[in-house]
Coordinates of C-alpha atoms in Angstrom, one line a residue:
Chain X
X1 CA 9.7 -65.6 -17.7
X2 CA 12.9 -66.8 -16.0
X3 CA 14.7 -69.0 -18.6
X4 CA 18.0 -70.2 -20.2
X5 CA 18.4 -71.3 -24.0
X6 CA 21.2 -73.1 -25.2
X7 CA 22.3 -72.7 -28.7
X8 CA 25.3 -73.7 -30.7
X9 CA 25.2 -77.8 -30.6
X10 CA 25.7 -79.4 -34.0
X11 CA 27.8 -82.5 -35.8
X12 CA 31.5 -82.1 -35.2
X13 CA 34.2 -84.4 -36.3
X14 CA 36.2 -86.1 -34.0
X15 CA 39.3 -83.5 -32.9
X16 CA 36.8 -80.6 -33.7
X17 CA 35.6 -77.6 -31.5
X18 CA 32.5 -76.0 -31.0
X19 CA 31.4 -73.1 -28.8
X20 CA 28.0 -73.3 -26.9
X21 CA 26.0 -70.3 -25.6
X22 CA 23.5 -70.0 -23.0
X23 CA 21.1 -67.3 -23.3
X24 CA 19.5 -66.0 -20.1
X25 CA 16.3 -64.1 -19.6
X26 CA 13.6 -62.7 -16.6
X27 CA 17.2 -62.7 -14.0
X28 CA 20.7 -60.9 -14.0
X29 CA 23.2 -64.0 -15.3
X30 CA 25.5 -62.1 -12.8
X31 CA 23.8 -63.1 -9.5
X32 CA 24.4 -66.8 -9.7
X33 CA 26.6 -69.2 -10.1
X34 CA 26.0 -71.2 -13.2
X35 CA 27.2 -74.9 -14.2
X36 CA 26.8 -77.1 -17.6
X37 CA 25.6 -80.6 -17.0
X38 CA 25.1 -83.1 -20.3
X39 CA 23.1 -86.2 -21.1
X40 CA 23.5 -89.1 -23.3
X41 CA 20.3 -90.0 -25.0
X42 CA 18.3 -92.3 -22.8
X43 CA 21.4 -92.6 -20.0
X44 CA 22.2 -90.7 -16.6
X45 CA 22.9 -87.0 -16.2
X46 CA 27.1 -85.8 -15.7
X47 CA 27.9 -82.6 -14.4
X48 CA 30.8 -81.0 -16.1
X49 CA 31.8 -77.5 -15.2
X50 CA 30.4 -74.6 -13.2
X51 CA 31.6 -71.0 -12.6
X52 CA 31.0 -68.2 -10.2
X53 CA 28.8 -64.8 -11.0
X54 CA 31.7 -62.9 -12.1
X55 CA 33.3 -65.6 -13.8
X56 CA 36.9 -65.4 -11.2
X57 CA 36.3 -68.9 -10.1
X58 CA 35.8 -72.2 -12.4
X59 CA 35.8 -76.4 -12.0
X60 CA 35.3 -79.0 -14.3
X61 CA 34.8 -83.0 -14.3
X62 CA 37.6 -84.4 -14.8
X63 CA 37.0 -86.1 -18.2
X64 CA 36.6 -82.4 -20.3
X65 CA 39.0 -80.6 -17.7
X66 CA 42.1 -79.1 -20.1
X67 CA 39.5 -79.4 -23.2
X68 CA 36.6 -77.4 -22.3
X69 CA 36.5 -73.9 -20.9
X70 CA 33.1 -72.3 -19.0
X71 CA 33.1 -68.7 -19.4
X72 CA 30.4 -65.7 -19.3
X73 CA 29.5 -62.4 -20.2
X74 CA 27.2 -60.9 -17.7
X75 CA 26.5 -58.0 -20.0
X76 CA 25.6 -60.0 -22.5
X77 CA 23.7 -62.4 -20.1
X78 CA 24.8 -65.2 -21.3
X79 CA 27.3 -68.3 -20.5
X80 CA 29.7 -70.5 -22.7
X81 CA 31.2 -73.7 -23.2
X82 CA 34.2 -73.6 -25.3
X83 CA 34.5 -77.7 -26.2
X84 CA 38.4 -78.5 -27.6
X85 CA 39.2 -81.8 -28.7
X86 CA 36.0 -83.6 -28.9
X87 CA 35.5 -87.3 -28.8
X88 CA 32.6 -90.1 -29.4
X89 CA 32.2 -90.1 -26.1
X90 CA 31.1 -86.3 -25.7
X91 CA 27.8 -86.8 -27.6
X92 CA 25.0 -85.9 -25.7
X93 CA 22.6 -83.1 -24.8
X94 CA 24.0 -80.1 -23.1
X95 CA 22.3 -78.3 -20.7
X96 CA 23.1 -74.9 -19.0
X97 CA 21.9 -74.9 -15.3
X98 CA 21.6 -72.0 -13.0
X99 CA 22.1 -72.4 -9.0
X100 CA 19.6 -71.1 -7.1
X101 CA 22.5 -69.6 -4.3
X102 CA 20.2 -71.3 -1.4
X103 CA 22.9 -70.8 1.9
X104 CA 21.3 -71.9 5.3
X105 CA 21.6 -70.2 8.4
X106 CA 25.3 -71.3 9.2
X107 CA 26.3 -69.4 5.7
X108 CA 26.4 -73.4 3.8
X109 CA 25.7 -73.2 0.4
X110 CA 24.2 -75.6 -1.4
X111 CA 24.1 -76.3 -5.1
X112 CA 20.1 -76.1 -6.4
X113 CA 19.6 -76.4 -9.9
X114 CA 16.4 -74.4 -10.0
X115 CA 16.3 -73.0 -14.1
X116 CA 17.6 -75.7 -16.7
X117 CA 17.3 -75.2 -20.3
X118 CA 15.9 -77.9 -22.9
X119 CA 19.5 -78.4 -23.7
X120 CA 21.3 -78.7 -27.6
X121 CA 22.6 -81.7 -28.9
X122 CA 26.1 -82.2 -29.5
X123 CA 27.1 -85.1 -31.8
X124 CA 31.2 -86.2 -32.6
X125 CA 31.2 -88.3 -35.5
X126 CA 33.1 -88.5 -38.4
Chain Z
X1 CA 34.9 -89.1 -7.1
X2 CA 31.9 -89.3 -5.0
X3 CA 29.5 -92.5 -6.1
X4 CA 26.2 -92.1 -5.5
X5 CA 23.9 -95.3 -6.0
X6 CA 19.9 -95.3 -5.7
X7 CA 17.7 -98.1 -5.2
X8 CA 15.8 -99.4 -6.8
X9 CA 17.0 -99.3 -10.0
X10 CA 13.5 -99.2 -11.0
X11 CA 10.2 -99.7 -9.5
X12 CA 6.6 -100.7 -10.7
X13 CA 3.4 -98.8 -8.5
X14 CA -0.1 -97.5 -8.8
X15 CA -1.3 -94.4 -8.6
X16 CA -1.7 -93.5 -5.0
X17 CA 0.9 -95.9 -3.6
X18 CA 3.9 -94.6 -1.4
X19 CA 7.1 -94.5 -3.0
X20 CA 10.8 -94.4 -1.6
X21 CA 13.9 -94.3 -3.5
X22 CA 17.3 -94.5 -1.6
X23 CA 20.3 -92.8 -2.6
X24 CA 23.8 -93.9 -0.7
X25 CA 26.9 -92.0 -0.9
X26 CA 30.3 -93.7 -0.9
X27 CA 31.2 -91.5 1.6
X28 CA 29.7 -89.4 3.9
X29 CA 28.3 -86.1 2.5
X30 CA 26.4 -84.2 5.4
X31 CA 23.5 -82.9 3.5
X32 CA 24.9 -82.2 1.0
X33 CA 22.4 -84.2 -1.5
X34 CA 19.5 -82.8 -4.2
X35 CA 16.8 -84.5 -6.3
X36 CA 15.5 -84.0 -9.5
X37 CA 12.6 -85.8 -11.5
X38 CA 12.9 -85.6 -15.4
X39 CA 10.0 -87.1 -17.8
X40 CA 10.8 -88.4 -21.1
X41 CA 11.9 -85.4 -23.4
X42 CA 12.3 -82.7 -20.6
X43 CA 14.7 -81.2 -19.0
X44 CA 15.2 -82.0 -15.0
X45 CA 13.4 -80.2 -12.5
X46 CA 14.3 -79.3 -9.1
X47 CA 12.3 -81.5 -6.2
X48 CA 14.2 -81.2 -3.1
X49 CA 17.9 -79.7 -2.1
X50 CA 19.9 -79.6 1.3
X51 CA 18.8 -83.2 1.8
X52 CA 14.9 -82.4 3.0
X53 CA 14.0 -78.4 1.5
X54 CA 11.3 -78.8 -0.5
X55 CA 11.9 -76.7 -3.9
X56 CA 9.1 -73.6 -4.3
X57 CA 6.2 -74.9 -6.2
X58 CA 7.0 -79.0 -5.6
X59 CA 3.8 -80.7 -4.0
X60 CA 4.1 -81.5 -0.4
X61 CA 3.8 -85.2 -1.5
X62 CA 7.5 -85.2 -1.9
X63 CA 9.8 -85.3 1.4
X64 CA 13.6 -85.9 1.2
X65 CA 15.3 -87.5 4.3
X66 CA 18.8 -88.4 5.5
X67 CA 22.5 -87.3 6.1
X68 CA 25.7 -88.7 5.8
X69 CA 25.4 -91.9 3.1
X70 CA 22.1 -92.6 3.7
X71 CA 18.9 -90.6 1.9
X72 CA 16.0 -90.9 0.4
X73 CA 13.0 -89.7 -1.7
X74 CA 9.6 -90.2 -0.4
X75 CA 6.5 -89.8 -2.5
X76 CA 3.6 -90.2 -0.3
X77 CA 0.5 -90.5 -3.1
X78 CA 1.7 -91.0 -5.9
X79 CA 0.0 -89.5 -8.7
X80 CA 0.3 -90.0 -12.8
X81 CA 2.3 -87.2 -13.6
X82 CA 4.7 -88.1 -10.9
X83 CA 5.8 -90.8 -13.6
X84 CA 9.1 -90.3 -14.3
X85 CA 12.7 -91.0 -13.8
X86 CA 14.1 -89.2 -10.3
X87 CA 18.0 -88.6 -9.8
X88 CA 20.1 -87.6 -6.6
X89 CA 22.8 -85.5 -6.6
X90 CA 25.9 -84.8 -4.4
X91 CA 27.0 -81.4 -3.8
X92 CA 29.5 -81.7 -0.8
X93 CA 32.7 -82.0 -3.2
X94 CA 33.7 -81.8 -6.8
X95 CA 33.1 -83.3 -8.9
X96 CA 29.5 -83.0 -8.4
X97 CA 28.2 -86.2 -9.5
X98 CA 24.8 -88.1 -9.8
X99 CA 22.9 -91.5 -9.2
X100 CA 22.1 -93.1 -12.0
X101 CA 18.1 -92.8 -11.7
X102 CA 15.4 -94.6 -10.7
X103 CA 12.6 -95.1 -12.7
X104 CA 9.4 -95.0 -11.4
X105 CA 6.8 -96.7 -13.8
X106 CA 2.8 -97.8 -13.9

């Protein structure tokens, strides 16, 4: 079964770090480009980061840009988000995404966020 | 940033009435424009990207439409597990960014 499971989400004090991992199964983490989108409890969805198959190209959102870092290890299969100086306001679920790579005929890629995981909860609070 | 804004905000139906939620960009994006539906507790799920490409394995009851600022979700028959909350997304710049859902409700 094609899958990702996030892990790592806790309570973390304002200031605080924590390191989430995204474990991928049934496909090769390597052949798609990846992203970490987040949720506060009963509000709207917020893209934060995304990064290529071999990890040489990454973006953020500009509110966790400078404190959070997107990485991978495609032998490992799995993806990260280091989180630095935490605030209130990051509390929510965090969920790993994978793109489905859909390009039309021109070559345009589009994003396609085919595989998302049940996410892990993330709460900064002292 | 990118806004994106959908209408309505929220919407009361029955079960097999025609549905369309409209998504408008603050500036123009192409095609660049996804939708997802997510139930209470669940992660999102992939209905429609490039504007109108209906996801593998989504009903045919489901039909995406515009380009530029203008687009919009169509749900022809609406069934009871189609209850749910339904976001667009814009992928033509970062940051990506989403509307802020519609709720679609008995």
């Amino acid at each position: 079964e094609v899958q990702v499971v996030e892990s790592g989400g806790g309570l973390v004090q304002p200031g605080g770090s924590l390191r989430l991992s995204c474990a991928a199964s049934g496909f090769s983490l390597s052949s798609y480009w990846m992203h970490w989108v987040r949720q506060v409890p009963g509000r709207g969805l917020m893209w934060l980061s995304n990064i290529n198959g071999d990890g040489s190209s990454t973006t953020y959102a500009d509110s966790v840009k400078g404190r959070f870092t997107i990485s991978r290890d495609n032998a490992k299969n799995t993806l990260y988000l280091q989180m630095n100086s935490l605030r209130a306001e990051d509390t929510a679920v965090y969920h790993c995404v994978r793109d489905l790579d859909y390009s039309d005929a021109s070559g345009h890629h589009f994003d396609a966020f085919d595989i998302w995981g049940q996410g892990t909860m993330v709460t900064v609070s002292s | 940033a990118i806004q994106l804004t959908q209408s309505p905000s929220s919407l009361s139906t029955t079960v097999g009435g025609r549905v369309t939620i409209t998504c408008r960009a603050s500036q123009g994006i192409t095609n660049d424009l996804a939708w997802y539906q997510q139930k209470p507790g669940k992660a999102p799920k992939l209905l429609i990207y490039a504007a109108s490409t209906l996801q593998s394995g989504v009903p045919s009851r489901f039909s995406g439409g515009g380009s530029g600022t203008d687009f919009t979700l169509t749900i022809s028959s609406l069934q009871p597990e189609d209850f749910a909350t339904y976001y667009c997304l814009q992928d033509y710049s970062y940051p990506r960014t989403f509307g802020q859902g519609t709720k679609v409700e008995i």
